[in-house]
Coordinates of C-alpha atoms in Angstrom, one line a residue:
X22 CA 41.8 -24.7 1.3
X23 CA 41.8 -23.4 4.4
X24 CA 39.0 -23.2 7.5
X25 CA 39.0 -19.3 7.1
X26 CA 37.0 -19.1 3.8
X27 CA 35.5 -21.5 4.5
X28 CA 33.8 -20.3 7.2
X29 CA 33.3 -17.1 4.9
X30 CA 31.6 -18.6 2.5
X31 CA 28.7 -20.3 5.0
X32 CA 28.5 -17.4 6.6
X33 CA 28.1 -15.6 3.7
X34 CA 25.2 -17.7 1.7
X35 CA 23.4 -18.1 5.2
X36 CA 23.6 -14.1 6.6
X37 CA 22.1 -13.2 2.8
X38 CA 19.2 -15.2 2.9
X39 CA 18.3 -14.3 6.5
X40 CA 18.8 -10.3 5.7
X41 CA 16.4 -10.8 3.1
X42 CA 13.8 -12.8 5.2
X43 CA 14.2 -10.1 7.8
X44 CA 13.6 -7.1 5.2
X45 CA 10.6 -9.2 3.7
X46 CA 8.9 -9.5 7.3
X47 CA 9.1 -6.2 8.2
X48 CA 7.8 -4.6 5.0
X49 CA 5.5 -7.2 3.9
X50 CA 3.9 -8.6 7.5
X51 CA 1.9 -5.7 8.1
X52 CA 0.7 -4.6 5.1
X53 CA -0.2 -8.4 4.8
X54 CA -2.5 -8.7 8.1
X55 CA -3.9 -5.1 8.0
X56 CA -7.4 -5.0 9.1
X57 CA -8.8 -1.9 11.2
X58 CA -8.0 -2.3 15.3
X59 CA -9.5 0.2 17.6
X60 CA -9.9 2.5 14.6
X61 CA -11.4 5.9 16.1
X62 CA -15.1 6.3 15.2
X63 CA -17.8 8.5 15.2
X64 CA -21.8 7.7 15.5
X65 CA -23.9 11.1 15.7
X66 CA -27.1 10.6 17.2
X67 CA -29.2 9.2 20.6
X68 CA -31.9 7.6 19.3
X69 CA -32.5 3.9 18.9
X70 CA -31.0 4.0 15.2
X71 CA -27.6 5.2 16.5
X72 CA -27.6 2.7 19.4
X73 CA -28.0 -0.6 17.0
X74 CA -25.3 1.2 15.0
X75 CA -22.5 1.3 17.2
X76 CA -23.7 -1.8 18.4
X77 CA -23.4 -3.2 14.8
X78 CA -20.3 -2.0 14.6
X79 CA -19.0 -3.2 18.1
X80 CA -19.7 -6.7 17.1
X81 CA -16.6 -6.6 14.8
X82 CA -13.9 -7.5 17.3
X83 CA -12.9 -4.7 18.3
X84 CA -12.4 -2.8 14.9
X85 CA -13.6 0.4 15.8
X86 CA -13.5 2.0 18.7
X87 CA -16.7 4.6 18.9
X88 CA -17.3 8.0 20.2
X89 CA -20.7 9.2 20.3
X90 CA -22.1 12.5 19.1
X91 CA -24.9 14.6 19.5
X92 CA -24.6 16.6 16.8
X93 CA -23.3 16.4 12.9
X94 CA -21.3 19.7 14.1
X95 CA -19.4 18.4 16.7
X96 CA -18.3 15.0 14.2
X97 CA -16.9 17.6 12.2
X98 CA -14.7 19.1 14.6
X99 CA -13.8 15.9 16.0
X100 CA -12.5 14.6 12.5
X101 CA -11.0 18.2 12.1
X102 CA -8.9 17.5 15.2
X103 CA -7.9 14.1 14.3
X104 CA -10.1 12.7 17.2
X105 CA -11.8 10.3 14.3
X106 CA -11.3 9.3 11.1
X107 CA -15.1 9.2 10.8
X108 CA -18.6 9.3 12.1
X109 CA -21.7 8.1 10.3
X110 CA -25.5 9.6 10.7
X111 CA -28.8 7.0 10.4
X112 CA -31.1 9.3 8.5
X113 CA -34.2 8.4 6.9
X114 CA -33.0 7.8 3.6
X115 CA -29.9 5.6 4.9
X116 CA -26.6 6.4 6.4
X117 CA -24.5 9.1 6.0
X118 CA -20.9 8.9 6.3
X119 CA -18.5 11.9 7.3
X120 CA -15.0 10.7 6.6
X121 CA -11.6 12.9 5.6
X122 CA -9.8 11.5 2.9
X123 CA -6.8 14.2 4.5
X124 CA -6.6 11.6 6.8
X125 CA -5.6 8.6 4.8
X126 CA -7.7 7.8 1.6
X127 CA -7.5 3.4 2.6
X128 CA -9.2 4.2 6.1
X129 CA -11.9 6.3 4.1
X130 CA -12.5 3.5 1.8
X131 CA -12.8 1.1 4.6
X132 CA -15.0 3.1 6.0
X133 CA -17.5 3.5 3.4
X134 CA -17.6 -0.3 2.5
X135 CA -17.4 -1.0 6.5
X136 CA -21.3 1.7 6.3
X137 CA -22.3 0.0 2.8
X138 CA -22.3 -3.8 4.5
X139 CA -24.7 -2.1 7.6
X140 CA -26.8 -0.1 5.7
X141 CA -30.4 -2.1 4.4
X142 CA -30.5 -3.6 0.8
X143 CA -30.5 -0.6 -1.9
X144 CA -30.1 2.1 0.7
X145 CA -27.4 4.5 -0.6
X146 CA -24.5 5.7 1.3
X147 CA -24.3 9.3 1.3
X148 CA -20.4 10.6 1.8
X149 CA -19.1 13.9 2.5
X150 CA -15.1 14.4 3.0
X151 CA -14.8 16.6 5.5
X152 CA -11.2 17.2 5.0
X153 CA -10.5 16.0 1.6
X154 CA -7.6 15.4 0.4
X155 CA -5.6 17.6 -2.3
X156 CA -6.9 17.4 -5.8
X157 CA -3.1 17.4 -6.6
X158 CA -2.7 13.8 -4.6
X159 CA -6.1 12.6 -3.9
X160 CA -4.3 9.2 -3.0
X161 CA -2.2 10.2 -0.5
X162 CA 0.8 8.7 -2.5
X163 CA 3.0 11.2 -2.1
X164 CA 3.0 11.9 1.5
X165 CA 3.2 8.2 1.8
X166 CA 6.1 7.6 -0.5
X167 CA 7.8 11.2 0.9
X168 CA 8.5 9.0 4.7
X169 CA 11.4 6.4 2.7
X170 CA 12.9 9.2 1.3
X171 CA 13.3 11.1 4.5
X172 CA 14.7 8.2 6.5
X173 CA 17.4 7.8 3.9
X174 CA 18.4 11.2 3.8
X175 CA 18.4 11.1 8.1
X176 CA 20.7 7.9 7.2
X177 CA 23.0 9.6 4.8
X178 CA 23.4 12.7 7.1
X179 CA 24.0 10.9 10.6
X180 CA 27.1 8.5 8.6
X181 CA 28.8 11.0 6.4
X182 CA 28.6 13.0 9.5
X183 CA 30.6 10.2 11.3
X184 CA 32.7 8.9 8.4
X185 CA 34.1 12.7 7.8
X186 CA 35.2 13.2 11.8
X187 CA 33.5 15.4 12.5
X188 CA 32.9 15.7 16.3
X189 CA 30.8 17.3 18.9
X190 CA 29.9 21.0 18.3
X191 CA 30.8 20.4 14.1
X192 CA 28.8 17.1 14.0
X193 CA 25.6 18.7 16.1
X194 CA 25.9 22.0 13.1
X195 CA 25.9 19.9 10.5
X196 CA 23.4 17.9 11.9
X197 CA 21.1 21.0 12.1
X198 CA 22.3 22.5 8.9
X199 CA 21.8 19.7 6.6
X200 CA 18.3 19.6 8.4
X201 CA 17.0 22.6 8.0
X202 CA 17.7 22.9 4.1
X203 CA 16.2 19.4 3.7
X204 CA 13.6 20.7 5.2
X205 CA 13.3 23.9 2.8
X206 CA 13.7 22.0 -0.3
X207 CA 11.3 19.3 0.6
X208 CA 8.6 21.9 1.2
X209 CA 9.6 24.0 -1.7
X210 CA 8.9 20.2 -3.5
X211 CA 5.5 19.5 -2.2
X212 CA 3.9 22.8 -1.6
X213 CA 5.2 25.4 -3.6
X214 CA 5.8 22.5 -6.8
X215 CA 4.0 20.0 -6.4
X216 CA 1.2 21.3 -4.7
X217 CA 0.4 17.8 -2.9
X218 CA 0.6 19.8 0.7
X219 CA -1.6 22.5 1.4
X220 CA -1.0 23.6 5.3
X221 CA 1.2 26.3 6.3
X222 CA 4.7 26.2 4.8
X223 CA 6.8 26.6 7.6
X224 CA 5.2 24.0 9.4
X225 CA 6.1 21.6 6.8
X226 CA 9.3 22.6 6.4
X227 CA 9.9 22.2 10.3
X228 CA 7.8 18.7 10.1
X229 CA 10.3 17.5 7.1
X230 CA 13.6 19.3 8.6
X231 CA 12.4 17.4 12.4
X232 CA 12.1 13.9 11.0
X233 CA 15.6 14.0 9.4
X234 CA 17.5 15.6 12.5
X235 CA 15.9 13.3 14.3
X236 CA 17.5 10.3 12.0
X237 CA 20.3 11.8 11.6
X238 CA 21.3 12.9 15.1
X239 CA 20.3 9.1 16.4
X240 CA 22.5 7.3 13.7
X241 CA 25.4 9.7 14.8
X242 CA 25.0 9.2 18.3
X243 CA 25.0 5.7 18.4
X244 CA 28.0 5.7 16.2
X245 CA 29.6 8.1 18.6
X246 CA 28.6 6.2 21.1
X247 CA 29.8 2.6 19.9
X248 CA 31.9 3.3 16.7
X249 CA 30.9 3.3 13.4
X250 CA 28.5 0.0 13.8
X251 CA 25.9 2.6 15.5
X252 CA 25.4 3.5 11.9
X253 CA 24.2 -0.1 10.6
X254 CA 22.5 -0.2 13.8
X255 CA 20.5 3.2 13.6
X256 CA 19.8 2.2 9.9
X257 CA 17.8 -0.7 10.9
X258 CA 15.9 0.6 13.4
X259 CA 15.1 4.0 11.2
X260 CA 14.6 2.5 8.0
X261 CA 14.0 -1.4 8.1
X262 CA 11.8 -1.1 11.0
X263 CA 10.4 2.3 11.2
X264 CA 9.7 3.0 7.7
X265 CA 7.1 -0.3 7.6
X266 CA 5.6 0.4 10.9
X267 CA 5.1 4.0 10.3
X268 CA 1.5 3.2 8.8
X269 CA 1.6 6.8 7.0
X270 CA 0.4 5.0 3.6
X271 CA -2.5 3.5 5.4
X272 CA -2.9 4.2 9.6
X273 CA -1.1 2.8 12.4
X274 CA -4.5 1.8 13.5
X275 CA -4.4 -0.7 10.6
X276 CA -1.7 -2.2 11.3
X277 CA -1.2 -5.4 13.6
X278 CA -0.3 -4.8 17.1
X279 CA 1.6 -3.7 18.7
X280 CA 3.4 -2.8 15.5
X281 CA 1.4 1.0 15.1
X282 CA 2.4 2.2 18.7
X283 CA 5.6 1.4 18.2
X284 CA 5.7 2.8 14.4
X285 CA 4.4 6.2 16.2
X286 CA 6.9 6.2 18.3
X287 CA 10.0 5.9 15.9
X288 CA 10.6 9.0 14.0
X289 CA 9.5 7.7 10.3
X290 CA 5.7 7.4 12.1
X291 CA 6.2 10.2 14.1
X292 CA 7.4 12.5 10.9
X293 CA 4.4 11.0 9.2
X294 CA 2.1 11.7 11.2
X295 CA 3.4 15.4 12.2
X296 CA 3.7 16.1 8.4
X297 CA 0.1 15.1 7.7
X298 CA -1.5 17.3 11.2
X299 CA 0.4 20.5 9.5
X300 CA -0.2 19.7 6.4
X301 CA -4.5 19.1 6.3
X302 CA -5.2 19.6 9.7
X303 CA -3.6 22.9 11.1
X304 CA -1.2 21.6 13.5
X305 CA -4.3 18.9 15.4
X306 CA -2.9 16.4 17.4
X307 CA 0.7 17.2 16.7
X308 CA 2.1 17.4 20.0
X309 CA 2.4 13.7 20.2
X310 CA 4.2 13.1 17.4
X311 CA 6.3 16.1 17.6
X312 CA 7.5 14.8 21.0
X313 CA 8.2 12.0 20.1
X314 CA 10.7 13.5 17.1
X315 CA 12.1 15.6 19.6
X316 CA 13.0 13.3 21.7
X317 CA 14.9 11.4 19.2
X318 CA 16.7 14.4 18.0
X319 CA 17.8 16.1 21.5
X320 CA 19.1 12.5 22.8
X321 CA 20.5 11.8 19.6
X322 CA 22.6 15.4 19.9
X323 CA 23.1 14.5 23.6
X324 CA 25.2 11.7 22.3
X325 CA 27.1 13.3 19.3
X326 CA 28.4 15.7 22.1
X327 CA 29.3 13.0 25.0
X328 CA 30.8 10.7 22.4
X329 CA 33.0 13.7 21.2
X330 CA 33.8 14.1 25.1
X331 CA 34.7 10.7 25.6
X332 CA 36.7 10.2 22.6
X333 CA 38.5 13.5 23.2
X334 CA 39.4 12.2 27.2
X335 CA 40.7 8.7 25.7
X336 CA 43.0 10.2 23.2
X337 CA 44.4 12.6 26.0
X338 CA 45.3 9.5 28.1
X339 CA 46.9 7.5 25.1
X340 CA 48.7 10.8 24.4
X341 CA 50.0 11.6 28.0
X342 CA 53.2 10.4 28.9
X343 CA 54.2 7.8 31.1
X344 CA 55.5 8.7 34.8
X345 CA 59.0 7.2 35.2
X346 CA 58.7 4.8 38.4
X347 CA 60.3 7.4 41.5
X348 CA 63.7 5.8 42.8
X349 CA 63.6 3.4 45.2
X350 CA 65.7 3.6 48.9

């Protein structure tokens, strides 16, 4: 037997293993260590009460990082705006708890048994969901689940793009074509369907049809860019990296560090969290992550169209004929 399959073979039973350690980490890591870190929170009030609150609640580590109100108005309007994901009121008869479940229904949850564990013995927690979530998906499961599904498609898109030839201005159309009616049928899905997203429509479609130009326009510029392994390349970093780290089934704040920054800053997190502003919250606190999508997709077409430049100025060279040598004497 020859070295050659040999070599095959190692390499074979030891990449497998390693692929699969390296998918386990990223999806199962974070979701293993979550715990709230700097988690935006609200404590309405000036009085003594509200100061051993957030005092209570600074002694955690670090967990929550607080805002103080004056009034139960303006914690509304913050959580409306996505400032915080909460804010609790020491009242005579115990705490109240504003939360959004909109927001992601584990935070709410954590929230409430994060107030029960302050409050005195038999002192009930009083709850109102400021921005509740859909009766249609009270869960959030499918705007968490919808994020996979939009990375593939992205995926898909970007390497059939590449693997049919298509260059330059043809590659950035279909880019945006393909785009744009995911877009329409995912919020034809989940709004008009389902019912599971309850914001404007148009913003949904252009939060759905963003995330997947954005995936698709990086996977096809790195392939432009550096052949067809841009594709495996832009897979992993779209789908094995920044599906886990989006945080859109939980909150980035939830996740380790610095694992949620960078999550909100690859487009699965950035779609997520654009998808759920339009969705519950009328377009609050969408211009991060809608930069950060767009930035994604315009460098991704910037690519497409200077790989198609390049490739087009190396074939003319290979094609141009050679200059016979000029006489000599």
């Amino acid at each position: 037997m020859s070295a050659a399959p040999n070599r095959r073979l190692v390499a074979v039973v030891l990449l497998i293993p390693f692929v699969v350690a390296l998918v386990l980490w990223a999806f199962a890591w974070p979701a293993a260590r979550m715990a709230p870190r700097d988690l935006p929170v609200g404590v309405v009030g000036t009085g003594p009460a509200a100061d051993r609150l957030q005092e209570q609640l600074e002694a955690r580590d670090g967990a929550f990082e607080i805002h103080r109100y004056n009034s139960g108005t303006a914690a509304r309007t913050a959580i409306e705006h996505r400032t915080v994901y909460g804010a609790i009121t020491v009242t005579a008869k115990g705490p109240e708890l504003l939360t959004a479940t909109a927001a992601g229904p584990v935070v709410a949850q954590l929230l409430h048994d994060a107030v029960a564990a302050q409050a005195p013995d038999g002192a009930e927690v009083r709850v109102t969901d400021v921005v509740a979530a859909p009766a249609a998906d009270p869960r959030g499961s499918v705007l968490g689940s919808s994020i996979l599904p939009l990375a593939i498609a992205g995926v898909a898109t970007g390497a059939v793009v590449t693997l049919l030839g298509l260059r330059g201005r043809r590659a950035a159309g279909a880019l945006l074509g393909v785009a744009a009616l995911v877009g329409i049928v995912a919020a034809a899905l989940t709004d008009s369907w389902l019912g599971v997203l309850t914001g404007d429509w148009w913003s949904e479609a252009g939060a759905f049809g963003l995330t997947v130009l954005a995936i698709g326009a990086t996977v096809a510029g790195l392939a432009a860019l550096i052949g067809t392994a841009g594709i495996g390349l832009g897979s992993l970093v779209m789908v094995l990296v920044g599906n886990p780290f989006s945080g859109v089934t939980s909150a980035p704040e939830l996740l380790p560090r610095p694992v949620g920054a960078i999550g909100q800053w690859l487009a699965p997190g950035a779609g997520g969290s654009l998808l759920r502003s339009v969705a519950f919250f009328d377009g609050n606190a969408a211009a991060g992550p809608l930069l950060a999508l767009s930035l994604w997709a315009v460098l991704g077409l910037i690519a497409v169209l200077a790989g198609s430049r390049r490739g087009a100025g190396t074939a003319e060279s290979a094609a141009a004929p050679e200059r016979e040598p000029a006489p000599v004497g």
